[in-house]
Amino acid sequence: MLFDLEISVYLKALWETAYMTIASTVFVFLLGLIWGALLYATDQDGLWEHPQLHKIISILTSALRSIPFLILIVLLIPFTRILVGTILGPTAALPALIVGATPFYARIVEIALHETGSDLKETGLSFGATKLQVLLRIIIPESLPALIRGITVTAIAIAGYTSIAGAIGAGGLGNLAYLYGYARNRIFVTIASTVLIALFILFLQIIGDLFVRKTTPK
Amino acid sequence: MIQVQNVSKQYRNTDNEIALDNISISFNEGFIHGIIGISGAGKSTLIRLINRLETYDSGDIQVFEYTNLRRLNKESTRMLRKRIGMIFQSDHLLARKTVIENILLPITFHRKPTPEDYDYAESLLKEVGLTEYSNRYPSQLSGGQRQRVGIARALINKPELILCDEPTSALDVITTGQILQLIKNLAKKHHLNVIIVTHDMHVIKEICDTVTVMEKGHIVESGTLDDILFKAKHPQTRIFIREIGLDLSNIIQSHDPNQLLLLKFDESVVEQSIIAKMINELHIDTSIVYANVTPNKKGIMVLQVPSQQESVIHFLRDHKVVVEHVI
């Protein structure tokens, strides 16, 4: 009882936080990439300029991003219940985490693709590439380091969201800090949970930096 | 080879700014054409019409056997672009691909590169002087070296025409000279037609055979390099010529133009010290008010001759010097 609680309780909470963060990050990466590519492609100077469509997607993105996460969880309860079958536990937190973080990442993707596209769009087209080839074989691969940097930032934000989800029943370190630490007034549990989540975020950053380095030629 | 007829284009932005206003120009085969103008003159838009990176509102453009470029379908557009190489202001290389992969990139959009393609890419790399660099990444190269890779890449599809959009604007003066010389040599060797867009008169004088001067969406003057350098009429052209120190109008203005003679001669004449001989034989009073060498390696000189002009002209013409009155 060195840490006020069994070590295994901490480990379980850490595992739950890691699971929620990593599983939703995988979905956010894929969905955000498609969504962000759509935002870029339909924008002015994009590959398939479409001002009306861009406006609709853009407003939707901003609207979703403006919903506070706690409220988003509540709003998604019926949807989560149908999809996961329960609204408790780490898996039940995934829909809200994914819906909350995807628009955020989509914006990062949009900016990254614009940056690369401004130089390389014409280059690709002038060689006789199709627009799809320009997007899939030039702009996205060339943006990879920026996309990875973006998903690292997003994953860290998701790790933060998990503690909010945790406080209302998803488990994880947030749950531990709030329910055991704050509600039962055991300050050491709160501090230990905080240190663990900080270490986890540090781990995410290190992994992210590693991938950035791997994809950026010297 | 390229005919542009009465082409107009307006940007569809808030100002509805006119990019090109009823432009007509043709580019003939076998030359290096220069298009010069300050930014916003419409020169970049004009060359982008040729490979259809931009479209136009009215008029007609014909490139190779493709007529009415505006109506070209997607597949024909790709085929057209395959026959036109393009070199950009900055290298626009793919940072995550090696030099050789960058050069082969245009091929990969049409088919998988064959071993012959690799050999050809290596030979192009040799021609641009970067044999040892095929497996480096662009970030390991200097600006000039990256532009060389861009040039090799523009040649990989064996194009008939090369469009250069400000190819040296991001480079220092010495590198600019080397890159221009390279373009000139490659154009000759590969029988390429070249169109260069620039705002720098040094680029024009270095490699262009013909020159088109643009201003605010119009072509204000067009002709051979000598025509533009020595018979320029438009104020915009004069400004560009002054940049390279070949504007004679200032000199003419500060003298009595009736006393001035314009001399043109080639290298064989230079070695004969004709002026000294002339002064000795004719016992005349003359002074050299201007002398220079044109980009085509021709000598050019302005003499002030207050008296006996007829005998001076006669003497010089006998010595194979072209003599003209400046007015």
Coordinates of C-alpha atoms in Angstrom, one line a residue:
Chain A
M1 CA 0.0 0.0 0.0
L2 CA 3.0 2.2 -0.7
F3 CA 1.0 4.4 -3.1
D4 CA -2.2 4.6 -1.0
L5 CA -3.7 2.0 -3.4
E6 CA -2.6 -1.2 -4.9
I7 CA -0.1 -0.7 -7.7
S8 CA -2.4 -2.8 -9.9
V9 CA -5.1 -0.1 -9.6
Y10 CA -2.7 2.5 -11.1
L11 CA -1.6 0.1 -13.8
K12 CA -5.2 -0.7 -14.8
A13 CA -6.0 3.1 -14.9
L14 CA -2.9 3.8 -17.0
W15 CA -3.8 1.0 -19.4
E16 CA -7.3 2.4 -19.8
T17 CA -6.0 5.8 -20.5
A18 CA -3.5 4.5 -23.0
Y19 CA -6.2 2.3 -24.7
M20 CA -8.6 5.2 -25.0
T21 CA -6.0 7.6 -26.3
I22 CA -4.3 5.2 -28.8
A23 CA -7.5 3.6 -30.1
S24 CA -9.2 6.9 -30.7
T25 CA -6.0 8.4 -32.2
V26 CA -5.9 5.7 -34.8
F27 CA -9.5 6.5 -35.9
V28 CA -8.9 10.3 -35.7
F29 CA -5.8 9.9 -37.9
L30 CA -7.7 8.1 -40.7
L31 CA -10.9 10.1 -40.5
G32 CA -9.1 13.4 -40.0
L33 CA -6.9 12.8 -42.9
I34 CA -9.9 12.2 -45.2
W35 CA -11.8 15.1 -43.7
G36 CA -8.8 17.5 -43.9
A37 CA -8.0 16.4 -47.4
L38 CA -11.6 17.2 -48.4
L39 CA -11.3 20.6 -46.7
Y40 CA -8.0 21.3 -48.6
A41 CA -9.2 20.0 -51.9
T42 CA -12.4 22.0 -52.0
D43 CA -10.8 25.2 -50.9
Q44 CA -9.6 28.0 -53.1
D45 CA -6.3 26.8 -54.7
G46 CA -7.2 23.3 -53.8
L47 CA -7.4 20.5 -56.4
W48 CA -11.2 20.4 -56.8
E49 CA -12.2 24.0 -55.9
H50 CA -15.8 23.9 -54.7
P51 CA -16.6 27.0 -52.6
Q52 CA -20.1 26.0 -51.5
L53 CA -19.1 22.5 -50.4
H54 CA -16.0 23.9 -48.7
K55 CA -18.1 26.3 -46.8
I56 CA -20.5 23.5 -45.6
I57 CA -17.6 21.3 -44.4
S58 CA -15.8 24.2 -42.9
I59 CA -18.8 25.4 -40.9
L60 CA -19.5 21.8 -39.7
T61 CA -15.8 21.5 -38.6
S62 CA -15.9 24.7 -36.6
A63 CA -19.3 23.9 -35.1
L64 CA -18.1 20.5 -33.9
R65 CA -14.9 22.0 -32.5
S66 CA -16.8 24.6 -30.5
I67 CA -18.8 22.0 -28.5
P68 CA -17.2 21.6 -25.0
F69 CA -16.1 18.0 -24.6
L70 CA -18.1 17.3 -21.6
I71 CA -21.3 18.4 -23.4
L72 CA -20.3 16.4 -26.5
I73 CA -20.1 13.2 -24.3
V74 CA -23.6 13.9 -23.0
L75 CA -25.0 14.7 -26.5
L76 CA -23.5 11.4 -27.9
I77 CA -24.9 9.2 -25.1
P78 CA -27.8 7.8 -27.2
F79 CA -25.5 7.2 -30.2
T80 CA -22.8 5.6 -28.0
R81 CA -25.4 3.3 -26.4
I82 CA -26.5 2.0 -29.8
L83 CA -22.9 1.6 -31.1
V84 CA -21.1 0.2 -28.0
G85 CA -24.0 -1.1 -26.0
T86 CA -23.1 0.7 -22.9
I87 CA -22.1 4.2 -21.8
L88 CA -19.6 3.1 -19.2
G89 CA -16.0 2.0 -19.6
P90 CA -13.1 3.0 -21.8
T91 CA -14.7 1.7 -25.1
A92 CA -17.8 3.8 -24.5
A93 CA -15.6 6.9 -24.4
L94 CA -14.2 6.3 -27.9
P95 CA -17.1 7.7 -30.0
A96 CA -17.0 11.0 -28.1
L97 CA -13.2 11.2 -28.2
I98 CA -13.2 10.5 -32.0
V99 CA -15.9 13.0 -32.7
G100 CA -14.3 15.6 -30.5
A101 CA -10.8 15.3 -31.9
T102 CA -11.4 14.6 -35.6
P103 CA -12.4 18.1 -36.6
F104 CA -9.3 19.4 -34.6
Y105 CA -7.0 17.1 -36.6
A106 CA -8.8 17.8 -39.8
R107 CA -7.9 21.5 -39.5
I108 CA -4.2 20.6 -38.9
V109 CA -4.3 18.3 -42.0
E110 CA -5.9 21.1 -44.0
I111 CA -3.1 23.6 -43.1
A112 CA -0.4 21.0 -43.8
L113 CA -1.7 20.1 -47.2
H114 CA -2.2 23.7 -48.2
E115 CA 1.4 24.4 -47.3
T116 CA 2.7 21.6 -49.4
G117 CA 0.2 22.1 -52.2
S118 CA 1.0 25.7 -52.8
D119 CA 4.3 24.7 -54.3
L120 CA 3.8 21.2 -55.5
K121 CA 0.3 21.2 -57.0
E122 CA 1.4 23.0 -60.2
T123 CA 4.6 21.0 -60.3
G124 CA 2.6 17.7 -60.4
L125 CA 0.0 18.9 -62.8
S126 CA 2.6 20.3 -65.2
F127 CA 4.1 16.8 -65.5
G128 CA 0.8 15.4 -66.6
A129 CA -0.3 13.9 -63.2
T130 CA -4.0 13.5 -62.6
K131 CA -5.4 15.5 -59.6
L132 CA -5.8 12.3 -57.6
Q133 CA -2.1 11.4 -58.3
V134 CA -1.1 14.9 -57.2
L135 CA -3.0 14.5 -53.9
L136 CA -2.1 10.9 -53.1
R137 CA 1.4 10.7 -54.5
I138 CA 2.8 14.2 -54.0
I139 CA 0.9 16.3 -51.5
I140 CA 0.0 13.8 -48.8
P141 CA 3.4 11.9 -48.8
E142 CA 5.3 15.2 -48.8
S143 CA 3.2 16.4 -45.9
L144 CA 3.9 13.3 -43.8
P145 CA 6.2 14.9 -41.2
A146 CA 3.7 17.8 -40.6
L147 CA 0.8 15.2 -40.5
I148 CA 2.7 13.2 -37.8
R149 CA 3.5 16.3 -35.8
G150 CA -0.2 17.2 -36.0
I151 CA -1.4 13.8 -34.8
T152 CA 1.1 13.9 -31.9
V153 CA -0.5 17.2 -30.8
T154 CA -3.9 15.7 -31.3
A155 CA -3.1 12.5 -29.3
I156 CA -1.9 14.6 -26.4
A157 CA -5.1 16.6 -26.5
I158 CA -7.0 13.3 -26.6
A159 CA -5.1 12.1 -23.5
G160 CA -6.3 15.3 -21.8
Y161 CA -9.9 14.6 -22.9
T162 CA -9.8 11.0 -21.5
S163 CA -9.5 12.4 -18.0
I164 CA -12.8 14.4 -18.6
A165 CA -14.4 11.2 -19.9
G166 CA -12.8 9.3 -17.0
A167 CA -14.5 11.6 -14.5
I168 CA -17.9 10.5 -15.7
G169 CA -17.4 6.8 -15.9
A170 CA -14.9 5.9 -18.6
G171 CA -12.2 4.8 -16.2
G172 CA -8.5 5.7 -16.6
L173 CA -6.2 8.0 -14.7
G174 CA -8.7 10.9 -14.8
N175 CA -11.2 8.7 -13.1
L176 CA -8.6 7.7 -10.5
A177 CA -7.6 11.2 -9.8
Y178 CA -11.1 12.5 -9.5
L179 CA -13.0 9.6 -7.9
Y180 CA -10.3 8.2 -5.5
G181 CA -8.2 11.3 -5.1
Y182 CA -10.5 14.3 -5.0
A183 CA -13.8 12.8 -3.9
R184 CA -12.2 10.7 -1.1
N185 CA -9.7 13.4 -0.3
R186 CA -6.6 11.3 -0.9
I187 CA -4.3 13.9 -2.3
F188 CA -1.5 11.4 -2.9
V189 CA -3.7 9.5 -5.4
T190 CA -4.3 12.7 -7.3
I191 CA -0.6 13.5 -7.5
A192 CA 0.4 10.0 -8.5
S193 CA -2.3 10.0 -11.2
T194 CA -1.1 13.4 -12.5
V195 CA 2.5 12.2 -12.7
L196 CA 1.5 9.1 -14.6
I197 CA -0.6 11.0 -17.1
A198 CA 2.3 13.5 -17.5
L199 CA 4.7 10.6 -18.2
F200 CA 2.3 9.1 -20.7
I201 CA 2.0 12.4 -22.5
L202 CA 5.8 12.6 -22.6
F203 CA 5.9 9.1 -24.0
L204 CA 3.5 10.2 -26.8
Q205 CA 5.6 13.2 -27.6
I206 CA 8.8 11.0 -27.8
I207 CA 7.1 8.5 -30.1
G208 CA 5.8 11.3 -32.3
D209 CA 9.2 13.0 -32.6
L210 CA 10.7 9.6 -33.5
F211 CA 8.3 9.2 -36.4
V212 CA 8.9 12.7 -37.6
R213 CA 12.6 12.1 -37.6
K214 CA 12.1 8.8 -39.5
T215 CA 10.0 10.5 -42.2
T216 CA 12.2 13.6 -42.6
P217 CA 15.3 13.0 -44.8
K218 CA 18.4 14.6 -43.3
Chain B
M1 CA 4.6 26.0 -83.0
I2 CA 2.5 28.1 -80.6
Q3 CA -0.1 30.6 -81.7
V4 CA -1.9 32.8 -79.2
Q5 CA -4.7 34.7 -80.8
N6 CA -6.7 37.5 -79.2
V7 CA -6.6 35.8 -75.8
S8 CA -8.1 37.5 -72.8
K9 CA -8.4 36.4 -69.3
Q10 CA -9.9 37.9 -66.2
Y11 CA -9.3 36.7 -62.7
R12 CA -12.5 35.6 -60.9
N13 CA -11.6 37.2 -57.6
T14 CA -13.2 40.2 -55.9
D15 CA -11.4 42.8 -58.1
N16 CA -12.1 40.9 -61.3
E17 CA -8.7 42.1 -62.3
I18 CA -7.7 41.7 -66.0
A19 CA -4.8 39.3 -66.3
L20 CA -4.4 39.3 -70.1
D21 CA -6.1 41.8 -72.5
N22 CA -6.4 40.6 -76.1
I23 CA -3.0 39.1 -76.4
S24 CA -1.7 37.8 -79.7
I25 CA 1.7 36.3 -80.1
S26 CA 3.4 33.4 -81.8
F27 CA 6.4 31.4 -80.8
N28 CA 8.4 29.8 -83.6
E29 CA 10.5 26.7 -83.3
G30 CA 14.2 26.6 -82.5
F31 CA 14.5 29.7 -80.4
I32 CA 14.8 30.8 -76.8
H33 CA 12.0 33.2 -76.2
G34 CA 12.1 35.6 -73.3
I35 CA 9.0 37.2 -71.8
I36 CA 9.9 40.1 -69.5
G37 CA 7.7 42.3 -67.3
I38 CA 7.3 43.5 -63.8
S39 CA 5.1 41.4 -61.4
G40 CA 1.5 41.5 -62.3
A41 CA 2.3 42.1 -66.0
G42 CA 0.6 38.8 -66.9
K43 CA 3.7 37.0 -68.1
S44 CA 3.4 34.0 -65.7
T45 CA -0.3 33.7 -66.7
L46 CA 0.7 33.7 -70.3
I47 CA 3.1 30.7 -70.1
R48 CA 0.7 28.8 -67.9
L49 CA -1.9 29.0 -70.7
I50 CA 0.5 27.0 -72.9
N51 CA 0.4 23.9 -70.8
R52 CA -3.1 24.6 -69.6
L53 CA -2.3 25.2 -65.9
E54 CA -4.5 28.3 -66.5
T55 CA -7.4 28.7 -68.8
Y56 CA -8.6 31.8 -70.7
D57 CA -11.9 33.5 -71.3
S58 CA -11.8 34.2 -75.0
G59 CA -9.6 33.9 -78.0
D60 CA -7.7 30.8 -79.2
I61 CA -4.4 29.1 -78.4
Q62 CA -2.8 26.5 -80.6
V63 CA 0.1 24.4 -79.3
F64 CA 1.7 21.7 -81.5
E65 CA -1.2 20.1 -83.2
Y66 CA -3.6 20.9 -80.4
T67 CA -6.0 23.6 -81.4
N68 CA -8.4 25.5 -79.2
L69 CA -6.7 24.6 -76.0
R70 CA -9.7 25.8 -73.9
R71 CA -11.7 22.8 -75.1
L72 CA -9.1 20.2 -74.6
N73 CA -10.3 17.2 -72.6
K74 CA -8.5 15.8 -69.6
E75 CA -6.6 13.0 -71.4
S76 CA -5.4 15.3 -74.2
T77 CA -4.3 17.8 -71.5
R78 CA -2.1 15.2 -69.9
M79 CA -0.6 14.2 -73.2
L80 CA 0.1 17.8 -74.0
R81 CA 1.7 18.4 -70.7
K82 CA 3.9 15.3 -71.1
R83 CA 5.4 17.0 -74.2
I84 CA 6.1 20.3 -72.3
G85 CA 8.7 20.4 -69.5
M86 CA 8.4 23.1 -66.8
I87 CA 11.0 24.6 -64.6
F88 CA 9.8 26.7 -61.7
Q89 CA 11.2 29.6 -59.7
S90 CA 12.3 27.6 -56.8
D91 CA 13.2 24.0 -57.5
H92 CA 9.9 22.6 -56.2
L93 CA 11.5 19.2 -55.6
L94 CA 9.9 16.6 -53.4
A95 CA 11.9 16.8 -50.1
R96 CA 11.2 13.2 -49.2
K97 CA 12.4 11.7 -52.4
T98 CA 16.0 11.4 -53.6
V99 CA 17.4 13.3 -56.5
I100 CA 17.0 10.3 -58.9
E101 CA 13.4 9.7 -57.7
N102 CA 12.6 13.4 -58.3
I103 CA 14.0 13.2 -61.8
L104 CA 11.9 10.1 -62.6
L105 CA 8.8 11.5 -61.0
P106 CA 7.1 12.7 -64.2
I107 CA 7.4 9.2 -65.7
T108 CA 5.7 7.6 -62.7
F109 CA 2.5 9.4 -63.4
H110 CA 2.2 7.6 -66.8
R111 CA 3.9 4.2 -66.1
K112 CA 6.4 2.4 -63.9
P113 CA 10.0 3.5 -64.7
T114 CA 12.0 0.9 -66.6
P115 CA 15.8 0.3 -66.3
E116 CA 16.2 2.4 -69.5
D117 CA 14.4 5.3 -67.7
Y118 CA 16.9 5.0 -64.8
D119 CA 19.8 5.1 -67.3
Y120 CA 18.4 8.1 -69.0
A121 CA 17.8 9.8 -65.7
E122 CA 21.5 9.1 -64.8
S123 CA 22.6 10.5 -68.1
L124 CA 20.6 13.7 -67.5
L125 CA 22.1 14.0 -64.1
K126 CA 25.5 13.8 -65.7
E127 CA 24.5 16.5 -68.2
V128 CA 23.5 18.9 -65.4
G129 CA 26.8 18.1 -63.6
L130 CA 25.4 16.1 -60.6
T131 CA 26.6 12.6 -61.3
E132 CA 27.5 11.9 -57.7
Y133 CA 24.3 13.1 -56.3
S134 CA 21.6 10.6 -57.4
N135 CA 20.9 9.2 -53.9
R136 CA 21.1 12.5 -52.0
Y137 CA 18.0 14.3 -50.8
P138 CA 17.2 17.9 -51.9
S139 CA 18.0 19.3 -48.5
Q140 CA 21.6 18.2 -48.9
L141 CA 22.0 20.3 -52.1
S142 CA 22.5 24.0 -52.7
G143 CA 19.9 26.2 -54.4
G144 CA 21.8 26.0 -57.7
Q145 CA 22.1 22.2 -57.5
R146 CA 18.4 21.9 -56.7
Q147 CA 17.6 23.9 -59.8
R148 CA 19.8 21.6 -61.8
V149 CA 17.8 18.7 -60.6
G150 CA 14.6 20.6 -61.6
I151 CA 16.1 21.0 -65.1
A152 CA 16.9 17.3 -65.4
R153 CA 13.4 16.5 -64.2
A154 CA 11.9 18.8 -66.8
L155 CA 13.8 16.9 -69.5
I156 CA 13.0 13.3 -68.4
N157 CA 9.9 12.9 -70.7
K158 CA 11.9 14.1 -73.7
P159 CA 9.8 17.3 -74.2
E160 CA 9.7 19.4 -77.3
L161 CA 9.2 22.6 -75.3
I162 CA 10.5 23.9 -72.0
L163 CA 8.6 26.5 -70.0
C164 CA 10.8 28.4 -67.4
D165 CA 9.0 30.5 -64.9
E166 CA 11.5 32.8 -63.3
P167 CA 14.1 30.0 -63.2
T168 CA 16.8 32.0 -61.5
S169 CA 14.9 34.4 -59.3
A170 CA 15.9 32.6 -56.2
L171 CA 19.6 32.3 -57.1
D172 CA 22.7 34.5 -56.7
V173 CA 24.2 36.3 -59.7
I174 CA 27.0 33.7 -60.3
T175 CA 24.7 30.7 -60.0
T176 CA 22.2 32.5 -62.2
G177 CA 24.8 32.7 -65.0
Q178 CA 25.7 29.0 -64.7
I179 CA 22.0 27.9 -64.7
L180 CA 21.3 30.1 -67.8
Q181 CA 24.3 28.7 -69.6
L182 CA 23.2 25.2 -68.8
I183 CA 19.7 25.8 -70.1
K184 CA 21.2 27.3 -73.3
N185 CA 23.5 24.3 -73.8
L186 CA 20.8 21.8 -73.2
A187 CA 18.3 23.6 -75.5
K188 CA 20.8 23.3 -78.3
K189 CA 21.7 19.7 -77.6
H190 CA 18.2 18.4 -77.1
H191 CA 16.7 20.6 -79.8
L192 CA 14.4 22.2 -77.4
N193 CA 12.2 25.3 -77.8
V194 CA 12.4 27.4 -74.6
I195 CA 10.2 30.1 -73.3
I196 CA 11.5 31.9 -70.3
V197 CA 9.5 34.3 -68.1
T198 CA 11.6 36.8 -66.1
H199 CA 11.7 40.2 -64.6
D200 CA 15.4 40.4 -64.9
M201 CA 16.9 41.9 -68.1
H202 CA 20.2 40.1 -67.4
V203 CA 18.5 36.8 -68.0
I204 CA 17.1 38.1 -71.3
K205 CA 20.4 39.4 -72.6
E206 CA 22.2 36.2 -71.5
I207 CA 20.3 33.6 -73.4
C208 CA 17.2 34.9 -75.3
D209 CA 16.9 35.1 -79.1
T210 CA 13.6 36.9 -79.1
V211 CA 12.0 39.1 -76.5
T212 CA 8.5 40.1 -75.6
V213 CA 7.9 42.9 -73.1
M214 CA 4.6 42.9 -71.2
E215 CA 2.9 45.4 -69.1
K216 CA -0.5 45.3 -67.3
G217 CA -1.8 42.4 -69.4
H218 CA -0.6 43.8 -72.7
I219 CA 2.3 43.0 -75.0
V220 CA 4.0 46.4 -75.4
E221 CA 6.9 45.4 -77.5
S222 CA 8.3 42.3 -79.2
G223 CA 11.2 41.5 -81.5
T224 CA 14.7 40.0 -81.7
L225 CA 17.1 40.7 -78.9
D226 CA 19.0 43.3 -81.0
D227 CA 15.7 45.0 -82.0
I228 CA 14.7 45.3 -78.4
L229 CA 18.1 46.4 -77.1
F230 CA 18.8 49.1 -79.7
K231 CA 15.4 50.1 -81.1
A232 CA 13.2 50.0 -78.0
K233 CA 10.4 52.5 -78.1
H234 CA 8.3 51.7 -75.1
P235 CA 9.2 53.4 -71.8
Q236 CA 8.9 50.1 -69.9
T237 CA 11.4 48.5 -72.3
R238 CA 13.8 51.4 -71.8
I239 CA 13.7 50.8 -68.0
F240 CA 14.7 47.2 -68.5
I241 CA 17.5 48.1 -70.9
R242 CA 18.8 50.7 -68.5
E243 CA 19.2 47.9 -65.9
I244 CA 21.9 46.2 -68.0
G245 CA 23.6 49.5 -69.0
L246 CA 22.7 49.4 -72.7
D247 CA 20.2 52.3 -72.8
L248 CA 21.6 54.7 -75.4
S249 CA 18.8 57.2 -75.1
N250 CA 20.4 59.0 -72.2
I251 CA 23.7 59.4 -74.0
I252 CA 22.0 60.6 -77.1
Q253 CA 20.0 63.2 -75.1
S254 CA 23.1 64.7 -73.6
H255 CA 24.8 65.3 -77.0
D256 CA 23.8 66.9 -80.3
P257 CA 22.2 63.9 -82.0
N258 CA 23.2 65.2 -85.4
Q259 CA 26.9 64.7 -84.5
L260 CA 26.4 61.1 -83.3
L261 CA 27.0 57.9 -85.3
L262 CA 26.1 54.4 -84.1
L263 CA 28.7 51.8 -85.1
K264 CA 28.1 48.0 -85.0
F265 CA 30.8 45.5 -85.7
D266 CA 31.8 41.9 -85.0
E267 CA 34.9 40.4 -83.4
S268 CA 37.1 40.4 -86.6
V269 CA 36.9 44.2 -86.6
V270 CA 37.8 44.7 -83.0
E271 CA 41.4 43.6 -83.5
Q272 CA 42.1 46.1 -86.2
S273 CA 42.2 49.3 -84.1
I274 CA 40.1 51.0 -86.8
I275 CA 39.3 54.2 -84.9
A276 CA 43.0 55.0 -84.4
K277 CA 43.7 54.4 -88.0
M278 CA 40.8 56.5 -89.0
I279 CA 41.9 59.5 -86.9
N280 CA 45.4 59.2 -88.4
E281 CA 44.3 59.0 -92.0
L282 CA 41.5 61.5 -92.0
H283 CA 42.9 63.9 -89.5
I284 CA 39.6 64.4 -87.9
D285 CA 38.4 65.3 -84.5
T286 CA 36.2 62.6 -82.9
S287 CA 35.4 61.2 -79.5
I288 CA 33.9 57.9 -78.3
V289 CA 30.9 58.7 -76.1
Y290 CA 29.8 55.1 -75.6
A291 CA 31.1 51.6 -76.2
N292 CA 29.9 48.2 -75.2
V293 CA 29.7 44.6 -76.3
T294 CA 26.2 43.2 -77.0
P295 CA 25.0 39.8 -75.7
N296 CA 25.5 38.5 -79.2
K297 CA 29.2 39.4 -78.9
K298 CA 28.9 42.3 -81.3
G299 CA 30.7 45.5 -80.6
I300 CA 28.6 48.7 -80.3
M301 CA 30.0 52.2 -80.2
V302 CA 28.7 55.7 -80.4
L303 CA 31.0 58.3 -81.9
Q304 CA 30.7 62.0 -81.8
V305 CA 31.8 63.4 -85.2
P306 CA 31.3 67.2 -85.5
S307 CA 32.7 67.5 -89.0
Q308 CA 33.5 65.4 -92.1
Q309 CA 30.8 62.9 -91.3
E310 CA 30.5 61.6 -94.9
S311 CA 34.2 60.6 -95.1
V312 CA 34.0 59.0 -91.7
I313 CA 31.0 56.9 -92.7
H314 CA 32.7 56.0 -95.9
F315 CA 35.9 54.9 -94.2
L316 CA 34.1 52.8 -91.6
R317 CA 31.9 51.1 -94.1
D318 CA 35.0 50.2 -96.1
H319 CA 36.2 48.4 -93.0
K320 CA 33.0 46.3 -92.6
V321 CA 31.5 48.4 -89.8
V322 CA 27.8 49.0 -89.9
V323 CA 27.2 52.8 -89.4
E324 CA 23.9 54.4 -88.6
H325 CA 22.7 57.8 -87.6
V326 CA 21.3 57.6 -84.2
I327 CA 18.2 59.6 -85.2

